[in-house]
XYZ file of C-alpha atoms in Angstrom:
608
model
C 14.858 34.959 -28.689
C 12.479 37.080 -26.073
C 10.034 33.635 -26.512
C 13.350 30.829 -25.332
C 14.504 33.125 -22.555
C 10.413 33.519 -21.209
C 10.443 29.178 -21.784
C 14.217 28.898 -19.648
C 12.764 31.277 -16.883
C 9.719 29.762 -16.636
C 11.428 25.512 -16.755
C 14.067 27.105 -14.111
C 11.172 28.373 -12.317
C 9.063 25.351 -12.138
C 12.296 23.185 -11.177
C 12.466 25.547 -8.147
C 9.282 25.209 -7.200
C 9.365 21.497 -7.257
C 12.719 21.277 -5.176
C 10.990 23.562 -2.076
C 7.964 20.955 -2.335
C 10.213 18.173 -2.534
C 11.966 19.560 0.672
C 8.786 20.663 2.375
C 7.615 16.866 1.940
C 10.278 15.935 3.696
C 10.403 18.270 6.539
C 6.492 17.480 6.943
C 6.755 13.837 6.696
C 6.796 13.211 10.317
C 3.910 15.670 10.625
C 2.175 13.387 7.496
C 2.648 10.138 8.953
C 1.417 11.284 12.737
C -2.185 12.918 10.878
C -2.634 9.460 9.102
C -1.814 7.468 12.085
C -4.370 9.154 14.718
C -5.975 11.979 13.356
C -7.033 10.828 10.331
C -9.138 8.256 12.498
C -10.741 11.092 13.846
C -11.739 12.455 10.457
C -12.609 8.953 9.338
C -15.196 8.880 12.138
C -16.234 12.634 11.033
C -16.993 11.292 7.167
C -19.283 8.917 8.780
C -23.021 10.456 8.133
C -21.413 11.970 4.818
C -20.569 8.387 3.882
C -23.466 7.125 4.586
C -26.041 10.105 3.232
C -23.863 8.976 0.124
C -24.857 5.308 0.096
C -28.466 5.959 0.442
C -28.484 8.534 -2.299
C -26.718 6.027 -4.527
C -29.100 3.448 -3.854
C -32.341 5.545 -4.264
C -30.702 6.956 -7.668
C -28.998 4.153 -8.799
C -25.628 5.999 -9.804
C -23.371 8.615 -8.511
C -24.641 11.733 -7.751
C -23.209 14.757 -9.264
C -23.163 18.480 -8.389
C -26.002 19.526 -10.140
C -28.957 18.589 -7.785
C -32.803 19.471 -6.740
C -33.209 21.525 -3.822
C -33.369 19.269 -1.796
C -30.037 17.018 -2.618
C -27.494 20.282 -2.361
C -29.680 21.496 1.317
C -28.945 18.149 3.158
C -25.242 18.084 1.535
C -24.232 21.485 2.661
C -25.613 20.676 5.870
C -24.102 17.639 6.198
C -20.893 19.379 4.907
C -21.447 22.160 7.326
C -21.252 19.685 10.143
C -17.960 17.678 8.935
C -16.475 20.867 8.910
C -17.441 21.565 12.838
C -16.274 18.238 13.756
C -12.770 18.324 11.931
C -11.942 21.806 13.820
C -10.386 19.685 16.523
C -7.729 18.229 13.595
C -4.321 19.910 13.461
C -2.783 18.250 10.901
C -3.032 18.290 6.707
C -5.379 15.661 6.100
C -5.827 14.802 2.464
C -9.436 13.469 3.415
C -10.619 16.733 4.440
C -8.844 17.959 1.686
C -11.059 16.055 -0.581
C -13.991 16.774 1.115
C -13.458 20.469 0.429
C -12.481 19.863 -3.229
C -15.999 18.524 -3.067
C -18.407 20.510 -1.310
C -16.199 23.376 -0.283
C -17.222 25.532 -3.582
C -20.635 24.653 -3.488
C -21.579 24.885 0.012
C -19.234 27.983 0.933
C -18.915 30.817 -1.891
C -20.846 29.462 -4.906
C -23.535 28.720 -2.510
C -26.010 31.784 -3.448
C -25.526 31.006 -7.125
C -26.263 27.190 -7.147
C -29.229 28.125 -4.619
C -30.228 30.163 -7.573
C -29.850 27.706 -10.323
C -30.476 24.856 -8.469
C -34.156 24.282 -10.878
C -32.464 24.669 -13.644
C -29.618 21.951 -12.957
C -32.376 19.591 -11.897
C -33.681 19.974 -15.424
C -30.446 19.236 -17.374
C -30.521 16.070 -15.013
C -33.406 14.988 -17.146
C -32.042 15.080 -20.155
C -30.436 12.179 -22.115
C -26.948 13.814 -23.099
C -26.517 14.998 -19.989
C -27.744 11.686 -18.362
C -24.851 10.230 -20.838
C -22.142 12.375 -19.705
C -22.920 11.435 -15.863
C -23.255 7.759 -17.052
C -19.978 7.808 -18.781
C -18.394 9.780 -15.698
C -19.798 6.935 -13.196
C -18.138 4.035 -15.370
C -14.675 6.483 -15.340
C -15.372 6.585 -11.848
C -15.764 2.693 -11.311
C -12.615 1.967 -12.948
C -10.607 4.493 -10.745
C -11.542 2.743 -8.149
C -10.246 -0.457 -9.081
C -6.659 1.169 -9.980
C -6.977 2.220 -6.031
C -5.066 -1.203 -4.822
C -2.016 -0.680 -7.452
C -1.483 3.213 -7.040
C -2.742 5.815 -4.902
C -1.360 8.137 -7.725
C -2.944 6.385 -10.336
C -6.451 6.282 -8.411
C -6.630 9.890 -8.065
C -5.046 10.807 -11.574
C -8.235 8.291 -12.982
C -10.832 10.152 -10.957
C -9.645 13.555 -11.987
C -9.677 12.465 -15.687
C -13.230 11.518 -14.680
C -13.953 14.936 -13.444
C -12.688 16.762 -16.237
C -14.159 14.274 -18.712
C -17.525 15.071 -17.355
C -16.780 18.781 -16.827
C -16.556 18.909 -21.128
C -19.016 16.716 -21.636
C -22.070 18.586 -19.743
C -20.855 22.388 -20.146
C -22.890 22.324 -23.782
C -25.565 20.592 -22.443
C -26.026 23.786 -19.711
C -25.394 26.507 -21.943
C -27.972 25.379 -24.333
C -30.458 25.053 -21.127
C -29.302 27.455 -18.798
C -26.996 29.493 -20.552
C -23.802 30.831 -20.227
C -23.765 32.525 -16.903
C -25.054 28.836 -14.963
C -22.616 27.374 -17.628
C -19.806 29.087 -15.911
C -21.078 28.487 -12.483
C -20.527 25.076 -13.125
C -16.789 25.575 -14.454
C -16.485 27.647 -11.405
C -17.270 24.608 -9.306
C -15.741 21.894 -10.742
C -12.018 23.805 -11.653
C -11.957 23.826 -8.104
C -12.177 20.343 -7.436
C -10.079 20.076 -10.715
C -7.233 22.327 -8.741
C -7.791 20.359 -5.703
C -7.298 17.312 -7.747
C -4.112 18.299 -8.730
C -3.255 19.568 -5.411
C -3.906 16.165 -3.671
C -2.422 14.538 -6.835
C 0.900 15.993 -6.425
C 0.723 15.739 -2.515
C 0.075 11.971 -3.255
C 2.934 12.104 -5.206
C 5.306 13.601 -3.074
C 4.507 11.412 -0.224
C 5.094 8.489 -2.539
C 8.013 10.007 -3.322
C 9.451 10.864 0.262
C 8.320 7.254 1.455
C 10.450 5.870 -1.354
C 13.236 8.257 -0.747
C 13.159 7.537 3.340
C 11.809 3.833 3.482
C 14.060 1.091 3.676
C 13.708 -0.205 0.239
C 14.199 2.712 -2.756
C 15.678 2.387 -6.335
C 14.709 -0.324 -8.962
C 13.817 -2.705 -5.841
C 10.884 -0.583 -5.027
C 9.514 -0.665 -8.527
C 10.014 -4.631 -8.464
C 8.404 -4.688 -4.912
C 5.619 -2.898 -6.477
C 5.476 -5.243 -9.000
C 5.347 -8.396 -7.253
C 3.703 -7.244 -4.194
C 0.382 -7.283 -6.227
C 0.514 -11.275 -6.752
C -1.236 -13.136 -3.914
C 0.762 -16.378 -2.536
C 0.189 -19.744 -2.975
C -0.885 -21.725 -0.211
C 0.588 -25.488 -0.348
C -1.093 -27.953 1.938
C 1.447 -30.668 3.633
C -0.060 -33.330 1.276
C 1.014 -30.953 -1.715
C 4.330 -30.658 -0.500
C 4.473 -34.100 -0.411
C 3.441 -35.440 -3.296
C 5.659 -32.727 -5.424
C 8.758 -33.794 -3.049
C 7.686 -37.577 -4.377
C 7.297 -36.920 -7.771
C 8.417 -33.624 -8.623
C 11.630 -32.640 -10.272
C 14.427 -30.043 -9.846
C 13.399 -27.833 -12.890
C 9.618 -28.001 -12.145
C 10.514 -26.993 -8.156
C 13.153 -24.335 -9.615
C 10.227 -22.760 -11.492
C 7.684 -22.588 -8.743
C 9.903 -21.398 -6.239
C 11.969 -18.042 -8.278
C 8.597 -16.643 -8.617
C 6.815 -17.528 -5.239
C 9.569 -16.372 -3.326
C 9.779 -12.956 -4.663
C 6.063 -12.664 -4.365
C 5.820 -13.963 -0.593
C 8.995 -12.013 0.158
C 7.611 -8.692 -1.693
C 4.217 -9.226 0.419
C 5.587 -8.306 3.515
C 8.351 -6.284 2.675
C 5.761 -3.682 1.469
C 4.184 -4.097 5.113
C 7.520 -3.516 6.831
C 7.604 -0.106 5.039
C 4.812 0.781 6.967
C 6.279 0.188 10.319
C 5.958 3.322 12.544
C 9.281 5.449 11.240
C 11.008 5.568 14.456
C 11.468 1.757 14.793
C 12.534 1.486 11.494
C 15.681 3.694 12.130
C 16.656 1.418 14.764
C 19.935 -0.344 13.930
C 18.643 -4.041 14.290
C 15.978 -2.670 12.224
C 17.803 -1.336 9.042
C 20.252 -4.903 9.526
C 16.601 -6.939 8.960
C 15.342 -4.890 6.250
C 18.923 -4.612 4.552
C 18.713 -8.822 4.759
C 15.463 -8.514 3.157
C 16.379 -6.136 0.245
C 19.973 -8.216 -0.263
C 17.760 -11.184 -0.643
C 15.235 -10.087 -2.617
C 18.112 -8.718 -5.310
C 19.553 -12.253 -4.881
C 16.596 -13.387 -6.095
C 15.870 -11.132 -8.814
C 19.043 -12.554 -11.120
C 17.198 -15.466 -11.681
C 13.652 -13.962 -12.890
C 13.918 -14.723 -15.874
C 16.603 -17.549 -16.151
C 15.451 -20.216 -17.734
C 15.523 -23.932 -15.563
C 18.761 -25.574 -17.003
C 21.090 -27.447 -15.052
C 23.278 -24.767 -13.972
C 20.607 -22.348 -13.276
C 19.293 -24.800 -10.554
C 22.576 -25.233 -8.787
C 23.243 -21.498 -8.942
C 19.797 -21.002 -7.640
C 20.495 -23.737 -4.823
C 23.885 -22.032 -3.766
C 21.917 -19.017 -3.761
C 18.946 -20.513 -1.210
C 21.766 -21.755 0.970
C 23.352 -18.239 1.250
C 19.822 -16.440 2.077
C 18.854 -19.306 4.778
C 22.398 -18.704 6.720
C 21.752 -14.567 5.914
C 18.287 -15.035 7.365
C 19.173 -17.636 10.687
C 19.013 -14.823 12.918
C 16.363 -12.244 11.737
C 13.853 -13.262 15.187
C 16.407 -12.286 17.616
C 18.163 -9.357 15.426
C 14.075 -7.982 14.949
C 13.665 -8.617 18.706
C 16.777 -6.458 19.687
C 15.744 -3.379 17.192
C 11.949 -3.795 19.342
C 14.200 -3.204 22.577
C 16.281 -0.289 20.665
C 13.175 1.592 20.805
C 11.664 0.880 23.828
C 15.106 2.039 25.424
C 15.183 5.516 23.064
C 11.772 6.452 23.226
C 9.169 4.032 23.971
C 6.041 2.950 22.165
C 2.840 4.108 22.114
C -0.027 1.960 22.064
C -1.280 2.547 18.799
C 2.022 1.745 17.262
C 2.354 -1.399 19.746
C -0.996 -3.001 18.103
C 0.567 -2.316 14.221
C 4.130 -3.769 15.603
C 1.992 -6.835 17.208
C -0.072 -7.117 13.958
C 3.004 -6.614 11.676
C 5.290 -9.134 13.612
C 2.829 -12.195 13.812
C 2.693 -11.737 9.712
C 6.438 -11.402 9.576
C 7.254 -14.457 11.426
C 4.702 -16.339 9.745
C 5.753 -15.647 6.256
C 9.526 -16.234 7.546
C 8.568 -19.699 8.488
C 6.470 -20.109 5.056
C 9.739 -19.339 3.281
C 12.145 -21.313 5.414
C 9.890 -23.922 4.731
C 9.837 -23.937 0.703
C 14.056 -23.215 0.524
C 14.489 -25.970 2.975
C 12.443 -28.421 1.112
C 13.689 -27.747 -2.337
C 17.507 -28.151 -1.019
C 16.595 -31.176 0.870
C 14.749 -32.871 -2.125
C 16.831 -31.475 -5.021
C 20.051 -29.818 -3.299
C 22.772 -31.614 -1.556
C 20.632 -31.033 2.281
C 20.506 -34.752 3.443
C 17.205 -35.724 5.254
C 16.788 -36.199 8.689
C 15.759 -39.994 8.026
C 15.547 -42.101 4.742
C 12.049 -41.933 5.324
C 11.669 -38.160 5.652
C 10.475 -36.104 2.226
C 12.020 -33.079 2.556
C 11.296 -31.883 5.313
C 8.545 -33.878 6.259
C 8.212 -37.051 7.923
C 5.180 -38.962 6.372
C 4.961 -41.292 9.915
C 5.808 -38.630 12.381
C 6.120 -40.260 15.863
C 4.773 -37.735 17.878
C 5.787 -39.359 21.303
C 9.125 -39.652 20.301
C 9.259 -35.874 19.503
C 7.681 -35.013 22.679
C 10.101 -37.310 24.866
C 12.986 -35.046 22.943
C 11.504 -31.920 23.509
C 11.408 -33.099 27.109
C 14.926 -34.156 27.679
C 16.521 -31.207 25.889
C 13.948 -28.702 28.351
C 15.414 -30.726 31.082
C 18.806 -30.182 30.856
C 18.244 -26.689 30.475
C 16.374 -26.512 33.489
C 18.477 -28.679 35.514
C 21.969 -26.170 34.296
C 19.999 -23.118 35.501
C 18.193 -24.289 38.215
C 19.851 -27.672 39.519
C 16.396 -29.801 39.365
C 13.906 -30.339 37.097
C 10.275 -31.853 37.354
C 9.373 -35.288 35.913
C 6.852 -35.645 32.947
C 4.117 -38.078 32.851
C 2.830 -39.227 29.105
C -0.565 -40.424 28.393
C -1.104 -41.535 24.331
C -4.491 -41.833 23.324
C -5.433 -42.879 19.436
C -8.909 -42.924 18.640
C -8.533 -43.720 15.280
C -6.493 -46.924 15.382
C -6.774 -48.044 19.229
C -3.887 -49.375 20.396
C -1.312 -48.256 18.203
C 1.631 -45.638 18.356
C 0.447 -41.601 17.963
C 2.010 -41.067 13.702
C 0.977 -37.748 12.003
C 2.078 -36.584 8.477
C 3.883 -33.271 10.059
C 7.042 -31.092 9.903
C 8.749 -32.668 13.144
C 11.133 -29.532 13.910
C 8.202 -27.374 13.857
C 6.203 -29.555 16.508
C 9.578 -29.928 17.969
C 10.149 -26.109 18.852
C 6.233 -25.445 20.019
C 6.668 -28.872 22.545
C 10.147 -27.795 23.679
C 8.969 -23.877 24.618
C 5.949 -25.251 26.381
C 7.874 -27.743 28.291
C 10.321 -25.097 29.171
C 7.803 -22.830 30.035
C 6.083 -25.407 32.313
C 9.553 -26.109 34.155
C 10.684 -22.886 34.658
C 7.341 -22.129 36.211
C 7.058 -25.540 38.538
C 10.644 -24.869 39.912
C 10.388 -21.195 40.607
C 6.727 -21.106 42.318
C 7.680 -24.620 44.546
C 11.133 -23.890 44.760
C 14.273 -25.655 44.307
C 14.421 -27.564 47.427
C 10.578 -29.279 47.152
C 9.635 -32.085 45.547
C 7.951 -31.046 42.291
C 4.937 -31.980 40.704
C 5.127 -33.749 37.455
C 4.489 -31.818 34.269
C 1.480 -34.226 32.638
C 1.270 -34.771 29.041
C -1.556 -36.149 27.117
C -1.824 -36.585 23.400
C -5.283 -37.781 21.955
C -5.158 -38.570 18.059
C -9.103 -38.077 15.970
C -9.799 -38.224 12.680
C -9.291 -34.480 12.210
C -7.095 -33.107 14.777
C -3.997 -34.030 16.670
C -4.675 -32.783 20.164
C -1.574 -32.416 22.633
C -2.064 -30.857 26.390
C 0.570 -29.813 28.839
C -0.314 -29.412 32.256
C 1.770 -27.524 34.841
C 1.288 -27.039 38.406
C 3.308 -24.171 38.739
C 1.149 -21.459 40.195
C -0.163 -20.333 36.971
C -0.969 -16.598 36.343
C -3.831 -13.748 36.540
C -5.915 -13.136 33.570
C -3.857 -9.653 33.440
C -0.877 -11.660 32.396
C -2.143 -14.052 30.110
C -3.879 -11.681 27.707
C -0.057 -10.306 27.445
C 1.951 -13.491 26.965
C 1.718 -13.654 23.267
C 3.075 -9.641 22.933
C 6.373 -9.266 21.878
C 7.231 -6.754 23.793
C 6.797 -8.583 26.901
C 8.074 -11.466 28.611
C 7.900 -13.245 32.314
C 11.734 -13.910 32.190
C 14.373 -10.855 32.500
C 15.672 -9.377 29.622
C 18.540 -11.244 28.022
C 22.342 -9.868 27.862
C 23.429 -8.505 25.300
C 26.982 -10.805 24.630
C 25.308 -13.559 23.345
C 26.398 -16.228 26.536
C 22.202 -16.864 27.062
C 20.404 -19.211 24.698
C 18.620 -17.784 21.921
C 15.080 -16.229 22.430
C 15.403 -16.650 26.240
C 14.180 -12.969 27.902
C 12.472 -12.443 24.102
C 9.174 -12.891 24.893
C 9.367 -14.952 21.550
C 9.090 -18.276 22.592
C 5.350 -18.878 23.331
C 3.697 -16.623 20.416
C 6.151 -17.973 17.404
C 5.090 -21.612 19.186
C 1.924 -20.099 18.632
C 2.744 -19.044 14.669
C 4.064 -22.963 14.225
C 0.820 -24.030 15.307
C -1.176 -21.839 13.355
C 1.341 -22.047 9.739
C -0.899 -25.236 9.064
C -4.305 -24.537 10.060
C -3.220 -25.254 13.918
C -3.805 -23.397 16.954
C -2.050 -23.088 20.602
C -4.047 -21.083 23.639
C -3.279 -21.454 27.279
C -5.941 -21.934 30.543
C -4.683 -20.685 33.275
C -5.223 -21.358 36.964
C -3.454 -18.149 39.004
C -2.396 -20.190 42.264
C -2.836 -23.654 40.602
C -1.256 -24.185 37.273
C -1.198 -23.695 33.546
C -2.407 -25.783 30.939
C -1.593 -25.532 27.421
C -3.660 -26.905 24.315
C -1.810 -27.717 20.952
C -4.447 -28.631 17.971
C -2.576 -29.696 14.630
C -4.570 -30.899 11.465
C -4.403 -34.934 11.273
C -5.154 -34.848 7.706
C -2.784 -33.635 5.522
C -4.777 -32.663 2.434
C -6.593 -30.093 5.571
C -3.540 -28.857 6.297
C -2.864 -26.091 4.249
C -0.127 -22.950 4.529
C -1.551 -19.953 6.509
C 0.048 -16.824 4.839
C -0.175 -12.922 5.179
C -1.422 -10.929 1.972
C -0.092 -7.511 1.995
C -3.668 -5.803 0.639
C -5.688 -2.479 1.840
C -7.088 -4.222 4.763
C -3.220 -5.295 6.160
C -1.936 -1.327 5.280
C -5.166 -0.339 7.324
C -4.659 -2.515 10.370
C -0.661 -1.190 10.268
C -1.583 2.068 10.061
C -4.446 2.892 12.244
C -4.496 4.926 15.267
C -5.896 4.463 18.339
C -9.149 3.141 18.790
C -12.179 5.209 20.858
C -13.151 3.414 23.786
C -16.366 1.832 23.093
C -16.549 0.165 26.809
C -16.090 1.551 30.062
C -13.089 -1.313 31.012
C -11.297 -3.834 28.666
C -12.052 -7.199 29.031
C -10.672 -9.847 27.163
C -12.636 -10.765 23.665
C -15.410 -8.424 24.779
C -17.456 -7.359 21.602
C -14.643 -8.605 19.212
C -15.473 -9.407 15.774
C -14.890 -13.416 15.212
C -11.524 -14.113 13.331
C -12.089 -14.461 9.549
C-alpha cells in the first residue's frame, strides 16, 4: 500500500514537473528563438578553432577521439576549451551549443581536471588495447549513424548520440578497472554521467522546443506529423519537354498518380520553411490567412493519399485542384500585405529582412511550380479549355514571342495612358539566328513570358513619362529579341532617367518599391505599390533555367535583359528543397562585417 502511494506521489510529481517545463518553454521561446537567430552566430564563430583542432585530430587518428587521451591531447583541449569559454562570456542567452560544449569538456577541463591530469598515462594505455580500441570503434560507427538521423529529427540525433555515449561508457569501464582500477574506473563514470545528464538535459530541451514550435507554429496536430513526413522527399524537377510529351501521351490516371504525391511533397517543402519565419511576422493577420490556405490545402490533399486512380477519384481530385487554385489566386498580394503589417507594428530588422528575402523568392517560386502542374493536369485531363487548339496544357509548342510582346505592350499602354494620359511608343527589332528570316517561335509557357514582358514594359513607361514629363515628346521604349540555339534573348531599353546603383541593388526586395504604397480598398490594380512586380518577373524567368537583371544608366535610362532556354529538353523546373542548408540561411543572424563598405557582389561566393 506504502509502495502505490510512494509510485502516485512520485507520477503526480513528475507530471508537475513536466507542466512548469512545458510552461517555462513557452515563456522562454522568444528568448530561444532570439539566441539562435544572432547569438548563436556568435558562438558558432567561438567553436571555430575547437572545430577545427577536431578535424585535424580526426585526420591524424583516423577516428573520433574520446576522453581518454595522452598528455598532450587533454592540454591543447582544455586550453582550447578554456578559450571558448572566454569568448562566449559576451552571450546572454541559453545556447544549447555551449551547452554541449560543456557536456563535453566542462568535467574534464574544470573539476575532474587534477584527476585526469593524474591518470592521463594510464588512459593512454587502455587506448592501446584491442577491447578498448573495439568499444571506441563501435562508439564511432554509433556515432556516424546519429549523424545521419540529424536531417529527420533533432530529437532523434541527440537521443542516437547519447545511446552512443552510454554504449561506450559500458563497454570500456571493464577494460579500465582491469588496467587502472577502480578509482580511474570511476573517474571515467564521473566524466561521462555528466555528459550523459547533459545529454538528457539538451535532449529534453530539444524536445520541448520541438514541442513549443509545434504548439505555436502555424501548422500543429496530425498535419505536422504528415509535414514531417513528406517534407523529407525531394521534388521532381520536370523540364518543358517532359511536360510536354506526358500532356501528349499521358493519361488521366497516370497524371492523377504523379501529381497526389508531388504536390504534398512540394507543398510540405516549403511549408516547413514558412515555420521558420521570424515569429513576429507570422502573427500578422495576412500571415496566419496564407499559412491557414496552406494547411486547408494540404488536408485537401491528404484525402486522396492513398485513393486509388479510378474514375471518380480523378474527378474528385480535379474538383479538388480547382478549389485550391481559386483558394490560392491571391496568396502574393495577401503575403505582401502581412510584410506591410509588420513593418507598420514594429519594423524589421535586417537579419530577419535577408531570411524574409530568402524565404519569399522560394515561396513564390514553388507557388508558380505548383500553379503550373494543377493548371496543366486540368487543362489536359479536366474540363480547363486551352488557350489555342494548338496549346498542350499550358504550353504552346510554337510560341510567337512577338505576338506576346506586342500584347504585353498594348495592355502596359493603356494602363499608362489611364494614369498618366500618354504613353511612349515601342520600337521592335526580331532577330533569329537560327532560321534567318523567319518569325521568333519558342516552346514556352506564354502567360509566364507574358507577365515578365508586361512588368518590364510597365516599368519602362512609368519611368519615360515621369522623368520627361507628360507634356514632352517621349522617347520610344526599344525592344529587341535575338533567337540562338540555346537561349532566347529579349532586351528592353528605356530612356527614362534610369537610377543610382543604391537603388538597383534594392529593386528586387520585397519590401521596397519605387511606386507609393497601394490603398488598401482594392480600387488599384493588383501588385501595383508591391514591390512585386520586377523580382516575381524575375522568379518567371528563373522557374526554367532563365534569368532577368537590369543595367542601369542613372540620368540616361534602363535596360533590361530577359534570357529564356530555347531548348526545351534544357529547360528544366527550378525548385526550393527545404534541407539544413535552407533552415540555416532562414535562420541566421546577422553577418560580421568582413569589409569596411558594402559593395555590390564584393567577395560573394558564385551561385551554386
Amino acid at each position: 500500500m506504502r509502495l502505490d502511494y510512494l509510485k502516485v506521489r512520485l507520477r503526480r510529481s513528475l507530471v508537475h514537473s513536466m507542466i512548469l517545463l512545458l510552461v517555462a518553454a513557452v515563456v522562454s521561446a522568444k528568448e530561444l528563438a532570439r539566441c539562435e537567430y544572432s547569438e548563436e552566430r556568435i558562438v558558432n564563430e567561438c567553436l571555430q578553432p575547437m572545430l577545427q583542432y577536431a578535424t585535424r585530430l580526426q585526420s591524424e587518428a583516423g577516428a573520433v577521439q574520446f576522453p581518454l587521451q595522452g598528455g598532450r591531447v587533454f592540454n591543447e583541449l582544455c586550453t582550447i576549451y578554456t578559450d571558448f569559454k572566454k569568448c562566449v562570456e559576451r552571450v546572454q542567452c541559453d545556447s544549447l551549443s555551449i551547452d554541449a560544449v560543456d557536456a563535453s569538456y566542462g568535467y574534464m577541463c574544470g573539476s575532474g581536471q587534477h584527476l585526469f591530469q593524474q591518470h592521463a598515462s594510464c588512459f593512454a594505455q587502455v587506448e592501446s588495447e584491442v577491447s578498448y580500441i573495439s568499444c571506441k570503434t563501435a562508439a564511432t560507427q554509433a556515432i556516424s549513424e546519429a549523424q545521419k538521423s540529424k536531417a529527420k529529427s533533432t530529437e532523434l540525433y541527440l537521443s542516437e548520440m547519447c545511446r552512443a555515449m552510454d554504449g561506450y561508457l559500458r563497454c570500456s569501464h571493464p577494460i579500465i578497472v582491469s588496467k587502472c582500477g577502480p578509482r580511474d574506473s570511476t573517474t571515467l563514470r564521473q566524466r561521462l554521467s555528466a555528459i550523459l545528464h547533459k545529454c538528457f538535459v539538451c535532449r529534453v530541451s530539444s524536445l520541448l522546443m520541438h514541442f513549443t514550435r509545434r504548439l505555436l507554429g502555424p501548422f500543429v496536430g496530425t498535419l505536422s506529423k504528415k509535414l514531417d513526413y513528406y517534407s523529407q522527399f525531394q521534388p521532381s524537377s520536370l523540364s518543358i519537354q517532359q511536360y510536354l510529351d506526358f500532356g501528349r501521351i499521358g493519361t488521366a490516371a497516370t497524371s492523377y498518380s504523379f501529381l497526389k504525391n508531388e504536390l504534398l511533397v512540394r507543398l510540405a517543402n516549403i511549408m516547413q520553411e514558412f515555420t521558420l519565419l521570424p515569429p513576429k511576422l507570422l502573427q500578422m493577420p495576412s500571415s496566419k490567412m496564407v499559412s491557414n490556405w496552406y494547411a486547408e490545402s494540404f488536408e485537401d490533399l491528404l484525402q486522396f493519399e492513398s485513393s486509388s486512380d479510378t474514375a471518380e477519384s480523378v474527378a474528385k481530385f480535379n474538383d479538388q485542384l480547382s478549389i485550391i487554385l481559386k483558394r490560392h489566386a491571391h496568396v502574393v498580394e495577401t503575403m505582401a500585405e502581412g510584410l506591410i503589417e509588420l513593418r507598420e507594428s514594429d519594423g524589421v530588422d535586417i537579419a530577419s529582412e535577408k531570411g524574409i528575402q530568402y524565404f519569399l523568392d522560394r515561396f513564390y517560386i514553388n507557388r508558380i511550380s505548383i500553379r503550373m502542374l494543377q493548371n496543366q493536369h486540368l487543362v489536359v485531363f479536366g474540363n480547363v479549355l486551352p488557350e489555342s487548339p494548338r496549346h498542350v496544357g499550358c504550353i504552346d509548342p510554337a510560341c510567337n514571342v512577338e505576338s506576346v510582346v506586342y500584347d504585353a505592350f498594348e495592355n502596359a499602354r493603356f494602363l499608362c495612358d489611364r494614369y498618366y494620359l500618354t504613353s511612349p511608343s515601342m520600337k521592335l527589332e526580331m532577330h533569329n539566328a537560327v532560321e534567318k528570316g523567319k518569325p521568333i517561335s519558342v516552346v514556352a509557357v506564354p502567360s509566364h513570358l507574358y507577365h515578365i514582358m508586361f512588368e518590364l514594359l510597365k516599368n519602362a513607361m512609368r519611368a519615360t513619362v515621369e522623368f520627361h514629363g507628360v507634356d514632352d515628346d517621349l522617347p520610344e521604349i526599344k525592344v529587341f529579341v535575338v533567337k540562338g540555339n540555346e537561349d532566347l534573348s529579349i532586351k528592353i531599353c528605356d530612356r527614362g532617367g534610369g537610377v543610382s546603383r543604391t537603388i538597383l541593388e534594392r529593386l528586387y526586395n520585397y519590401m521596397y518599391s519605387t511606386a507609393p504604397p497601394p490603398p488598401r480598398d482594392g480600387t488599384q490594380a493588383p501588385l501595383a505599390g508591391y514591390g512585386y512586380g520586377l523580382p516575381l518577373s524575375r522568379l518567371y524567368a528563373r522557374y526554367f533555367l532563365g534569368d532577368l537583371f537590369l543595367v542601369s544608366m542613372e540620368g540616361h535610362g534602363t535596360d533590361a535583359c530577359i534570357y529564356l532556354k530555347a531548348v526545351p529538353v534544357e529547360a528544366s523546373e527550378v525548385l526550393p528543397i527545404y534541407s539544413t542548408s535552407s533552415r540555416r540561411n532562414l535562420t541566421m543572424g546577422p553577418q560580421v562585417a568582413d569589409w569596411s563598405h558594402h559593395v555590390p557582389g564584393q567577395g560573394n561566393r558564385p551561385a551554386q
